[in-house]
């Protein structure tokens, strides 16, 4: 009725604007907050007010609060989901929620200016690359030329990738992009969706893009020996 359409949970809910409208509609009460706030401080103040109203509703019913202003404003999808599930259950939304849901989280920490991932992705890729006597220690750099990605796909899908299809020792940026693009084609041939990351991002050492690609492989092939 407010003509609000949510397309992406993290992007649309983090600033409290849509959450405010949702809560007002569900709880049938008006919240005393500014309508539109652009500054980060203003957004967090609004979010604080909205979340306090949520807590007032949920606390008497013994809900464990698994979110806070910083995690919602920081676009933490897990926190946002916890909040939405709590609201859906509290207001008896006419939807069937699956039971025993668990979410695997890739934790990326910024330490001394470098993004460092703490996860089993390195273990996963090494389990397979070790068959070729290859070892990965740095996710963002060692996949940047696409060679390991191509070889990994061959190992996961159990076929030999002809050496004339890619550059085994790429020297130029374009050769590396060719390799990563070729690896993406192999992923799609294996039934994976087209990666959201651009090949150029992987070549440019963008860790987030590389992690996304590897995590998709991990999700599909984690049980492959």
JSON list of C-alpha atoms in Angstrom, two decimals:
[
{"chain": "A", "resi": 1, "resn": "UNK", "atom": "CA", "xyz": [0.00, 0.00, 0.00]},
{"chain": "A", "resi": 2, "resn": "UNK", "atom": "CA", "xyz": [3.03, 2.28, 0.45]},
{"chain": "A", "resi": 3, "resn": "UNK", "atom": "CA", "xyz": [4.23, 1.35, -3.07]},
{"chain": "A", "resi": 4, "resn": "UNK", "atom": "CA", "xyz": [7.45, -0.02, -1.62]},
{"chain": "A", "resi": 5, "resn": "UNK", "atom": "CA", "xyz": [9.02, -2.95, -3.41]},
{"chain": "A", "resi": 6, "resn": "UNK", "atom": "CA", "xyz": [11.96, -4.71, -1.76]},
{"chain": "A", "resi": 7, "resn": "UNK", "atom": "CA", "xyz": [14.34, -6.16, -4.30]},
{"chain": "A", "resi": 8, "resn": "UNK", "atom": "CA", "xyz": [17.44, -6.86, -2.21]},
{"chain": "A", "resi": 9, "resn": "UNK", "atom": "CA", "xyz": [17.23, -7.40, 1.54]},
{"chain": "A", "resi": 10, "resn": "UNK", "atom": "CA", "xyz": [20.63, -5.97, 2.51]},
{"chain": "A", "resi": 11, "resn": "UNK", "atom": "CA", "xyz": [20.39, -2.87, 0.31]},
{"chain": "A", "resi": 12, "resn": "UNK", "atom": "CA", "xyz": [16.74, -2.07, 0.98]},
{"chain": "A", "resi": 13, "resn": "UNK", "atom": "CA", "xyz": [16.49, -2.68, 4.74]},
{"chain": "A", "resi": 14, "resn": "UNK", "atom": "CA", "xyz": [19.78, -1.48, 6.21]},
{"chain": "A", "resi": 15, "resn": "UNK", "atom": "CA", "xyz": [18.85, 2.20, 6.75]},
{"chain": "A", "resi": 16, "resn": "UNK", "atom": "CA", "xyz": [15.64, 1.54, 8.71]},
{"chain": "A", "resi": 17, "resn": "UNK", "atom": "CA", "xyz": [13.31, 3.29, 6.25]},
{"chain": "A", "resi": 18, "resn": "UNK", "atom": "CA", "xyz": [11.54, 0.17, 4.98]},
{"chain": "A", "resi": 19, "resn": "UNK", "atom": "CA", "xyz": [11.74, -1.58, 8.37]},
{"chain": "A", "resi": 20, "resn": "UNK", "atom": "CA", "xyz": [9.94, 1.40, 9.89]},
{"chain": "A", "resi": 21, "resn": "UNK", "atom": "CA", "xyz": [7.10, 1.16, 7.35]},
{"chain": "A", "resi": 22, "resn": "UNK", "atom": "CA", "xyz": [6.91, -2.61, 7.78]},
{"chain": "A", "resi": 23, "resn": "UNK", "atom": "CA", "xyz": [6.70, -2.42, 11.56]},
{"chain": "A", "resi": 24, "resn": "UNK", "atom": "CA", "xyz": [4.14, 0.40, 11.50]},
{"chain": "A", "resi": 25, "resn": "UNK", "atom": "CA", "xyz": [1.98, -1.69, 9.19]},
{"chain": "A", "resi": 26, "resn": "UNK", "atom": "CA", "xyz": [2.33, -4.92, 11.17]},
{"chain": "A", "resi": 27, "resn": "UNK", "atom": "CA", "xyz": [1.99, -3.42, 14.64]},
{"chain": "A", "resi": 28, "resn": "UNK", "atom": "CA", "xyz": [-0.53, -0.78, 13.58]},
{"chain": "A", "resi": 29, "resn": "UNK", "atom": "CA", "xyz": [1.33, 2.01, 15.34]},
{"chain": "A", "resi": 30, "resn": "UNK", "atom": "CA", "xyz": [3.19, 5.13, 14.27]},
{"chain": "A", "resi": 31, "resn": "UNK", "atom": "CA", "xyz": [6.86, 5.50, 15.15]},
{"chain": "A", "resi": 32, "resn": "UNK", "atom": "CA", "xyz": [8.24, 8.89, 16.06]},
{"chain": "A", "resi": 33, "resn": "UNK", "atom": "CA", "xyz": [11.12, 9.06, 13.56]},
{"chain": "A", "resi": 34, "resn": "UNK", "atom": "CA", "xyz": [12.23, 11.38, 10.79]},
{"chain": "A", "resi": 35, "resn": "UNK", "atom": "CA", "xyz": [10.79, 10.31, 7.44]},
{"chain": "A", "resi": 36, "resn": "UNK", "atom": "CA", "xyz": [13.94, 10.48, 5.33]},
{"chain": "A", "resi": 37, "resn": "UNK", "atom": "CA", "xyz": [17.50, 10.50, 6.69]},
{"chain": "A", "resi": 38, "resn": "UNK", "atom": "CA", "xyz": [20.55, 10.61, 4.46]},
{"chain": "A", "resi": 39, "resn": "UNK", "atom": "CA", "xyz": [23.40, 10.81, 6.97]},
{"chain": "A", "resi": 40, "resn": "UNK", "atom": "CA", "xyz": [24.78, 7.66, 8.57]},
{"chain": "A", "resi": 41, "resn": "UNK", "atom": "CA", "xyz": [24.15, 9.04, 12.06]},
{"chain": "A", "resi": 42, "resn": "UNK", "atom": "CA", "xyz": [20.55, 9.87, 11.15]},
{"chain": "A", "resi": 43, "resn": "UNK", "atom": "CA", "xyz": [20.02, 6.42, 9.66]},
{"chain": "A", "resi": 44, "resn": "UNK", "atom": "CA", "xyz": [21.43, 4.71, 12.75]},
{"chain": "A", "resi": 45, "resn": "UNK", "atom": "CA", "xyz": [19.27, 6.82, 15.08]},
{"chain": "A", "resi": 46, "resn": "UNK", "atom": "CA", "xyz": [16.20, 5.89, 13.07]},
{"chain": "A", "resi": 47, "resn": "UNK", "atom": "CA", "xyz": [17.23, 2.24, 13.04]},
{"chain": "A", "resi": 48, "resn": "UNK", "atom": "CA", "xyz": [17.78, 2.36, 16.81]},
{"chain": "A", "resi": 49, "resn": "UNK", "atom": "CA", "xyz": [14.21, 3.62, 17.33]},
{"chain": "A", "resi": 50, "resn": "UNK", "atom": "CA", "xyz": [12.76, 0.98, 14.99]},
{"chain": "A", "resi": 51, "resn": "UNK", "atom": "CA", "xyz": [14.72, -1.86, 16.59]},
{"chain": "A", "resi": 52, "resn": "UNK", "atom": "CA", "xyz": [13.77, -0.73, 20.11]},
{"chain": "A", "resi": 53, "resn": "UNK", "atom": "CA", "xyz": [10.13, -0.93, 19.05]},
{"chain": "A", "resi": 54, "resn": "UNK", "atom": "CA", "xyz": [10.77, -4.44, 17.66]},
{"chain": "A", "resi": 55, "resn": "UNK", "atom": "CA", "xyz": [12.48, -5.48, 20.90]},
{"chain": "A", "resi": 56, "resn": "UNK", "atom": "CA", "xyz": [9.54, -4.16, 22.95]},
{"chain": "A", "resi": 57, "resn": "UNK", "atom": "CA", "xyz": [7.30, -6.49, 20.94]},
{"chain": "A", "resi": 58, "resn": "UNK", "atom": "CA", "xyz": [9.52, -9.55, 21.01]},
{"chain": "A", "resi": 59, "resn": "UNK", "atom": "CA", "xyz": [11.20, -9.44, 24.41]},
{"chain": "A", "resi": 60, "resn": "UNK", "atom": "CA", "xyz": [8.10, -10.39, 26.46]},
{"chain": "A", "resi": 61, "resn": "UNK", "atom": "CA", "xyz": [7.85, -13.55, 24.34]},
{"chain": "A", "resi": 62, "resn": "UNK", "atom": "CA", "xyz": [11.39, -14.67, 25.14]},
{"chain": "A", "resi": 63, "resn": "UNK", "atom": "CA", "xyz": [13.01, -14.02, 21.75]},
{"chain": "A", "resi": 64, "resn": "UNK", "atom": "CA", "xyz": [16.79, -14.10, 21.62]},
{"chain": "A", "resi": 65, "resn": "UNK", "atom": "CA", "xyz": [17.86, -10.92, 19.83]},
{"chain": "A", "resi": 66, "resn": "UNK", "atom": "CA", "xyz": [20.47, -11.87, 17.21]},
{"chain": "A", "resi": 67, "resn": "UNK", "atom": "CA", "xyz": [20.87, -8.48, 15.57]},
{"chain": "A", "resi": 68, "resn": "UNK", "atom": "CA", "xyz": [21.77, -4.90, 16.49]},
{"chain": "A", "resi": 69, "resn": "UNK", "atom": "CA", "xyz": [21.98, -1.46, 14.89]},
{"chain": "A", "resi": 70, "resn": "UNK", "atom": "CA", "xyz": [25.52, -1.97, 13.62]},
{"chain": "A", "resi": 71, "resn": "UNK", "atom": "CA", "xyz": [24.92, -5.37, 12.07]},
{"chain": "A", "resi": 72, "resn": "UNK", "atom": "CA", "xyz": [21.71, -4.28, 10.28]},
{"chain": "A", "resi": 73, "resn": "UNK", "atom": "CA", "xyz": [23.23, -0.98, 9.13]},
{"chain": "A", "resi": 74, "resn": "UNK", "atom": "CA", "xyz": [26.34, -2.91, 8.10]},
{"chain": "A", "resi": 75, "resn": "UNK", "atom": "CA", "xyz": [24.12, -4.91, 5.70]},
{"chain": "A", "resi": 76, "resn": "UNK", "atom": "CA", "xyz": [24.76, -8.19, 7.50]},
{"chain": "A", "resi": 77, "resn": "UNK", "atom": "CA", "xyz": [22.33, -10.48, 5.71]},
{"chain": "A", "resi": 78, "resn": "UNK", "atom": "CA", "xyz": [22.29, -13.07, 8.53]},
{"chain": "A", "resi": 79, "resn": "UNK", "atom": "CA", "xyz": [21.21, -10.42, 11.08]},
{"chain": "A", "resi": 80, "resn": "UNK", "atom": "CA", "xyz": [18.56, -9.07, 8.71]},
{"chain": "A", "resi": 81, "resn": "UNK", "atom": "CA", "xyz": [17.20, -12.60, 8.15]},
{"chain": "A", "resi": 82, "resn": "UNK", "atom": "CA", "xyz": [17.08, -13.28, 11.91]},
{"chain": "A", "resi": 83, "resn": "UNK", "atom": "CA", "xyz": [15.08, -10.07, 12.35]},
{"chain": "A", "resi": 84, "resn": "UNK", "atom": "CA", "xyz": [12.65, -10.81, 9.51]},
{"chain": "A", "resi": 85, "resn": "UNK", "atom": "CA", "xyz": [12.07, -14.41, 10.64]},
{"chain": "A", "resi": 86, "resn": "UNK", "atom": "CA", "xyz": [11.35, -13.19, 14.19]},
{"chain": "A", "resi": 87, "resn": "UNK", "atom": "CA", "xyz": [8.83, -10.65, 12.87]},
{"chain": "A", "resi": 88, "resn": "UNK", "atom": "CA", "xyz": [7.23, -13.20, 10.54]},
{"chain": "A", "resi": 89, "resn": "UNK", "atom": "CA", "xyz": [6.77, -15.65, 13.40]},
{"chain": "A", "resi": 90, "resn": "UNK", "atom": "CA", "xyz": [5.63, -13.03, 15.91]},
{"chain": "A", "resi": 91, "resn": "UNK", "atom": "CA", "xyz": [2.98, -11.67, 13.57]},
{"chain": "A", "resi": 92, "resn": "UNK", "atom": "CA", "xyz": [2.06, -15.17, 12.35]},
{"chain": "A", "resi": 93, "resn": "UNK", "atom": "CA", "xyz": [2.79, -14.41, 8.72]},
{"chain": "A", "resi": 94, "resn": "UNK", "atom": "CA", "xyz": [0.90, -16.80, 6.39]},
{"chain": "A", "resi": 95, "resn": "UNK", "atom": "CA", "xyz": [4.10, -18.39, 5.10]},
{"chain": "A", "resi": 96, "resn": "UNK", "atom": "CA", "xyz": [5.64, -21.76, 5.81]},
{"chain": "A", "resi": 97, "resn": "UNK", "atom": "CA", "xyz": [9.13, -21.31, 7.19]},
{"chain": "A", "resi": 98, "resn": "UNK", "atom": "CA", "xyz": [11.52, -24.26, 6.72]},
{"chain": "A", "resi": 99, "resn": "UNK", "atom": "CA", "xyz": [12.75, -25.90, 9.93]},
{"chain": "A", "resi": 100, "resn": "UNK", "atom": "CA", "xyz": [16.34, -26.53, 11.06]},
{"chain": "A", "resi": 101, "resn": "UNK", "atom": "CA", "xyz": [17.87, -23.96, 8.73]},
{"chain": "A", "resi": 102, "resn": "UNK", "atom": "CA", "xyz": [21.60, -23.42, 8.99]},
{"chain": "A", "resi": 103, "resn": "UNK", "atom": "CA", "xyz": [23.66, -20.91, 7.08]},
{"chain": "A", "resi": 104, "resn": "UNK", "atom": "CA", "xyz": [27.30, -21.27, 6.15]},
{"chain": "A", "resi": 105, "resn": "UNK", "atom": "CA", "xyz": [29.10, -17.97, 6.55]},
{"chain": "A", "resi": 106, "resn": "UNK", "atom": "CA", "xyz": [32.31, -16.86, 4.90]},
{"chain": "A", "resi": 107, "resn": "UNK", "atom": "CA", "xyz": [33.99, -14.49, 7.35]},
{"chain": "A", "resi": 108, "resn": "UNK", "atom": "CA", "xyz": [36.19, -11.83, 5.77]},
{"chain": "A", "resi": 109, "resn": "UNK", "atom": "CA", "xyz": [38.23, -9.69, 8.15]},
{"chain": "A", "resi": 110, "resn": "UNK", "atom": "CA", "xyz": [40.24, -6.62, 7.35]},
{"chain": "A", "resi": 111, "resn": "UNK", "atom": "CA", "xyz": [43.58, -6.86, 9.10]},
{"chain": "A", "resi": 112, "resn": "UNK", "atom": "CA", "xyz": [46.49, -4.47, 8.53]},
{"chain": "A", "resi": 113, "resn": "UNK", "atom": "CA", "xyz": [44.83, -3.19, 5.40]},
{"chain": "A", "resi": 114, "resn": "UNK", "atom": "CA", "xyz": [44.44, -6.68, 3.91]},
{"chain": "A", "resi": 115, "resn": "UNK", "atom": "CA", "xyz": [41.27, -8.69, 3.57]},
{"chain": "A", "resi": 116, "resn": "UNK", "atom": "CA", "xyz": [41.81, -12.11, 5.08]},
{"chain": "A", "resi": 117, "resn": "UNK", "atom": "CA", "xyz": [39.35, -14.94, 4.79]},
{"chain": "A", "resi": 118, "resn": "UNK", "atom": "CA", "xyz": [38.86, -17.51, 7.51]},
{"chain": "A", "resi": 119, "resn": "UNK", "atom": "CA", "xyz": [37.18, -20.49, 6.04]},
{"chain": "A", "resi": 120, "resn": "UNK", "atom": "CA", "xyz": [37.59, -23.93, 4.60]},
{"chain": "A", "resi": 121, "resn": "UNK", "atom": "CA", "xyz": [37.87, -22.62, 1.04]},
{"chain": "A", "resi": 122, "resn": "UNK", "atom": "CA", "xyz": [41.65, -23.03, 1.05]},
{"chain": "A", "resi": 123, "resn": "UNK", "atom": "CA", "xyz": [41.29, -26.57, 2.40]},
{"chain": "A", "resi": 124, "resn": "UNK", "atom": "CA", "xyz": [38.70, -27.32, -0.29]},
{"chain": "A", "resi": 125, "resn": "UNK", "atom": "CA", "xyz": [40.76, -26.08, -3.25]},
{"chain": "A", "resi": 126, "resn": "UNK", "atom": "CA", "xyz": [43.97, -27.68, -1.98]},
{"chain": "A", "resi": 127, "resn": "UNK", "atom": "CA", "xyz": [42.26, -31.05, -1.52]},
{"chain": "A", "resi": 128, "resn": "UNK", "atom": "CA", "xyz": [41.85, -31.11, -5.29]},
{"chain": "A", "resi": 129, "resn": "UNK", "atom": "CA", "xyz": [44.83, -29.11, -6.55]},
{"chain": "A", "resi": 130, "resn": "UNK", "atom": "CA", "xyz": [47.15, -31.29, -4.45]},
{"chain": "A", "resi": 131, "resn": "UNK", "atom": "CA", "xyz": [46.40, -34.09, -6.93]},
{"chain": "A", "resi": 132, "resn": "UNK", "atom": "CA", "xyz": [48.46, -32.06, -9.41]},
{"chain": "A", "resi": 133, "resn": "UNK", "atom": "CA", "xyz": [51.05, -31.25, -6.74]},
{"chain": "A", "resi": 134, "resn": "UNK", "atom": "CA", "xyz": [49.79, -27.65, -6.56]},
{"chain": "A", "resi": 135, "resn": "UNK", "atom": "CA", "xyz": [49.28, -25.73, -3.32]},
{"chain": "A", "resi": 136, "resn": "UNK", "atom": "CA", "xyz": [47.30, -22.56, -2.63]},
{"chain": "A", "resi": 137, "resn": "UNK", "atom": "CA", "xyz": [48.11, -20.27, 0.28]},
{"chain": "A", "resi": 138, "resn": "UNK", "atom": "CA", "xyz": [46.76, -16.92, -1.01]},
{"chain": "A", "resi": 139, "resn": "UNK", "atom": "CA", "xyz": [43.27, -17.01, -2.47]},
{"chain": "A", "resi": 140, "resn": "UNK", "atom": "CA", "xyz": [43.25, -13.54, -4.01]},
{"chain": "A", "resi": 141, "resn": "UNK", "atom": "CA", "xyz": [46.59, -13.77, -5.82]},
{"chain": "A", "resi": 142, "resn": "UNK", "atom": "CA", "xyz": [46.92, -17.39, -6.86]},
{"chain": "A", "resi": 143, "resn": "UNK", "atom": "CA", "xyz": [43.62, -17.52, -8.73]},
{"chain": "A", "resi": 144, "resn": "UNK", "atom": "CA", "xyz": [44.11, -14.16, -10.43]},
{"chain": "A", "resi": 145, "resn": "UNK", "atom": "CA", "xyz": [45.61, -15.54, -13.65]},
{"chain": "A", "resi": 146, "resn": "UNK", "atom": "CA", "xyz": [42.83, -18.11, -14.07]},
{"chain": "A", "resi": 147, "resn": "UNK", "atom": "CA", "xyz": [45.18, -21.12, -14.41]},
{"chain": "A", "resi": 148, "resn": "UNK", "atom": "CA", "xyz": [44.25, -22.71, -11.08]},
{"chain": "A", "resi": 149, "resn": "UNK", "atom": "CA", "xyz": [40.57, -22.00, -11.73]},
{"chain": "A", "resi": 150, "resn": "UNK", "atom": "CA", "xyz": [40.69, -23.85, -15.05]},
{"chain": "A", "resi": 151, "resn": "UNK", "atom": "CA", "xyz": [42.64, -26.79, -13.57]},
{"chain": "A", "resi": 152, "resn": "UNK", "atom": "CA", "xyz": [40.31, -26.91, -10.55]},
{"chain": "A", "resi": 153, "resn": "UNK", "atom": "CA", "xyz": [37.26, -27.18, -12.80]},
{"chain": "A", "resi": 154, "resn": "UNK", "atom": "CA", "xyz": [38.86, -30.09, -14.64]},
{"chain": "A", "resi": 155, "resn": "UNK", "atom": "CA", "xyz": [39.58, -31.83, -11.34]},
{"chain": "A", "resi": 156, "resn": "UNK", "atom": "CA", "xyz": [36.08, -31.23, -9.95]},
{"chain": "A", "resi": 157, "resn": "UNK", "atom": "CA", "xyz": [34.33, -32.40, -13.13]},
{"chain": "A", "resi": 158, "resn": "UNK", "atom": "CA", "xyz": [36.89, -35.17, -13.70]},
{"chain": "A", "resi": 159, "resn": "UNK", "atom": "CA", "xyz": [38.20, -34.30, -17.16]},
{"chain": "A", "resi": 160, "resn": "UNK", "atom": "CA", "xyz": [41.47, -33.16, -18.69]},
{"chain": "A", "resi": 161, "resn": "UNK", "atom": "CA", "xyz": [41.42, -29.59, -19.98]},
{"chain": "A", "resi": 162, "resn": "UNK", "atom": "CA", "xyz": [43.33, -29.41, -23.30]},
{"chain": "A", "resi": 163, "resn": "UNK", "atom": "CA", "xyz": [46.30, -27.07, -22.88]},
{"chain": "A", "resi": 164, "resn": "UNK", "atom": "CA", "xyz": [45.53, -25.24, -26.15]},
{"chain": "A", "resi": 165, "resn": "UNK", "atom": "CA", "xyz": [42.29, -23.93, -24.62]},
{"chain": "A", "resi": 166, "resn": "UNK", "atom": "CA", "xyz": [44.01, -21.65, -22.12]},
{"chain": "A", "resi": 167, "resn": "UNK", "atom": "CA", "xyz": [47.34, -20.01, -21.30]},
{"chain": "A", "resi": 168, "resn": "UNK", "atom": "CA", "xyz": [49.31, -22.14, -18.83]},
{"chain": "A", "resi": 169, "resn": "UNK", "atom": "CA", "xyz": [51.77, -19.28, -18.20]},
{"chain": "A", "resi": 170, "resn": "UNK", "atom": "CA", "xyz": [49.79, -16.12, -19.01]},
{"chain": "A", "resi": 171, "resn": "UNK", "atom": "CA", "xyz": [51.80, -12.94, -19.24]},
{"chain": "A", "resi": 172, "resn": "UNK", "atom": "CA", "xyz": [49.38, -10.21, -20.31]},
{"chain": "A", "resi": 173, "resn": "UNK", "atom": "CA", "xyz": [46.23, -8.95, -18.64]},
{"chain": "A", "resi": 174, "resn": "UNK", "atom": "CA", "xyz": [44.16, -10.12, -21.63]},
{"chain": "A", "resi": 175, "resn": "UNK", "atom": "CA", "xyz": [45.56, -13.65, -21.40]},
{"chain": "A", "resi": 176, "resn": "UNK", "atom": "CA", "xyz": [44.62, -13.82, -17.71]},
{"chain": "A", "resi": 177, "resn": "UNK", "atom": "CA", "xyz": [41.10, -12.51, -18.47]},
{"chain": "A", "resi": 178, "resn": "UNK", "atom": "CA", "xyz": [40.82, -15.17, -21.20]},
{"chain": "A", "resi": 179, "resn": "UNK", "atom": "CA", "xyz": [41.71, -17.87, -18.66]},
{"chain": "A", "resi": 180, "resn": "UNK", "atom": "CA", "xyz": [39.23, -16.70, -16.03]},
{"chain": "A", "resi": 181, "resn": "UNK", "atom": "CA", "xyz": [36.48, -16.29, -18.67]},
{"chain": "A", "resi": 182, "resn": "UNK", "atom": "CA", "xyz": [37.21, -19.82, -19.90]},
{"chain": "A", "resi": 183, "resn": "UNK", "atom": "CA", "xyz": [36.98, -21.13, -16.32]},
{"chain": "A", "resi": 184, "resn": "UNK", "atom": "CA", "xyz": [33.60, -19.36, -15.99]},
{"chain": "A", "resi": 185, "resn": "UNK", "atom": "CA", "xyz": [32.42, -21.15, -19.17]},
{"chain": "A", "resi": 186, "resn": "UNK", "atom": "CA", "xyz": [33.48, -24.49, -17.68]},
{"chain": "A", "resi": 187, "resn": "UNK", "atom": "CA", "xyz": [31.51, -23.67, -14.52]},
{"chain": "A", "resi": 188, "resn": "UNK", "atom": "CA", "xyz": [28.39, -22.97, -16.56]},
{"chain": "A", "resi": 189, "resn": "UNK", "atom": "CA", "xyz": [28.94, -26.20, -18.52]},
{"chain": "A", "resi": 190, "resn": "UNK", "atom": "CA", "xyz": [29.02, -27.95, -15.15]},
{"chain": "A", "resi": 191, "resn": "UNK", "atom": "CA", "xyz": [25.59, -26.57, -14.28]},
{"chain": "A", "resi": 192, "resn": "UNK", "atom": "CA", "xyz": [26.57, -23.54, -12.21]},
{"chain": "A", "resi": 193, "resn": "UNK", "atom": "CA", "xyz": [24.99, -20.15, -12.84]},
{"chain": "A", "resi": 194, "resn": "UNK", "atom": "CA", "xyz": [27.05, -17.53, -14.62]},
{"chain": "A", "resi": 195, "resn": "UNK", "atom": "CA", "xyz": [29.29, -16.00, -11.91]},
{"chain": "A", "resi": 196, "resn": "UNK", "atom": "CA", "xyz": [28.26, -12.50, -10.84]},
{"chain": "A", "resi": 197, "resn": "UNK", "atom": "CA", "xyz": [31.89, -11.49, -10.65]},
{"chain": "A", "resi": 198, "resn": "UNK", "atom": "CA", "xyz": [33.57, -10.16, -13.78]},
{"chain": "A", "resi": 199, "resn": "UNK", "atom": "CA", "xyz": [36.71, -11.99, -14.97]},
{"chain": "A", "resi": 200, "resn": "UNK", "atom": "CA", "xyz": [38.53, -8.63, -14.85]},
{"chain": "A", "resi": 201, "resn": "UNK", "atom": "CA", "xyz": [37.75, -8.31, -11.12]},
{"chain": "A", "resi": 202, "resn": "UNK", "atom": "CA", "xyz": [39.36, -11.66, -10.36]},
{"chain": "A", "resi": 203, "resn": "UNK", "atom": "CA", "xyz": [42.42, -10.73, -12.43]},
{"chain": "A", "resi": 204, "resn": "UNK", "atom": "CA", "xyz": [42.61, -7.39, -10.58]},
{"chain": "A", "resi": 205, "resn": "UNK", "atom": "CA", "xyz": [42.95, -9.28, -7.26]},
{"chain": "A", "resi": 206, "resn": "UNK", "atom": "CA", "xyz": [39.47, -8.35, -6.01]},
{"chain": "A", "resi": 207, "resn": "UNK", "atom": "CA", "xyz": [39.16, -10.79, -3.10]},
{"chain": "A", "resi": 208, "resn": "UNK", "atom": "CA", "xyz": [35.39, -10.44, -2.78]},
{"chain": "A", "resi": 209, "resn": "UNK", "atom": "CA", "xyz": [34.89, -11.52, -6.39]},
{"chain": "A", "resi": 210, "resn": "UNK", "atom": "CA", "xyz": [37.34, -14.41, -6.08]},
{"chain": "A", "resi": 211, "resn": "UNK", "atom": "CA", "xyz": [35.67, -15.59, -2.85]},
{"chain": "A", "resi": 212, "resn": "UNK", "atom": "CA", "xyz": [32.25, -15.53, -4.50]},
{"chain": "A", "resi": 213, "resn": "UNK", "atom": "CA", "xyz": [33.47, -17.69, -7.36]},
{"chain": "A", "resi": 214, "resn": "UNK", "atom": "CA", "xyz": [35.24, -20.17, -5.07]},
{"chain": "A", "resi": 215, "resn": "UNK", "atom": "CA", "xyz": [32.34, -20.32, -2.65]},
{"chain": "A", "resi": 216, "resn": "UNK", "atom": "CA", "xyz": [29.96, -21.26, -5.48]},
{"chain": "A", "resi": 217, "resn": "UNK", "atom": "CA", "xyz": [32.33, -24.10, -6.37]},
{"chain": "A", "resi": 218, "resn": "UNK", "atom": "CA", "xyz": [32.59, -25.11, -2.71]},
{"chain": "A", "resi": 219, "resn": "UNK", "atom": "CA", "xyz": [28.80, -25.23, -2.37]},
{"chain": "A", "resi": 220, "resn": "UNK", "atom": "CA", "xyz": [28.37, -27.47, -5.41]},
{"chain": "A", "resi": 221, "resn": "UNK", "atom": "CA", "xyz": [31.43, -29.69, -5.11]},
{"chain": "A", "resi": 222, "resn": "UNK", "atom": "CA", "xyz": [32.22, -29.86, -1.40]},
{"chain": "A", "resi": 223, "resn": "UNK", "atom": "CA", "xyz": [31.42, -33.59, -1.28]},
{"chain": "A", "resi": 224, "resn": "UNK", "atom": "CA", "xyz": [33.49, -34.47, -4.34]},
{"chain": "A", "resi": 225, "resn": "UNK", "atom": "CA", "xyz": [36.51, -36.60, -3.43]}
]
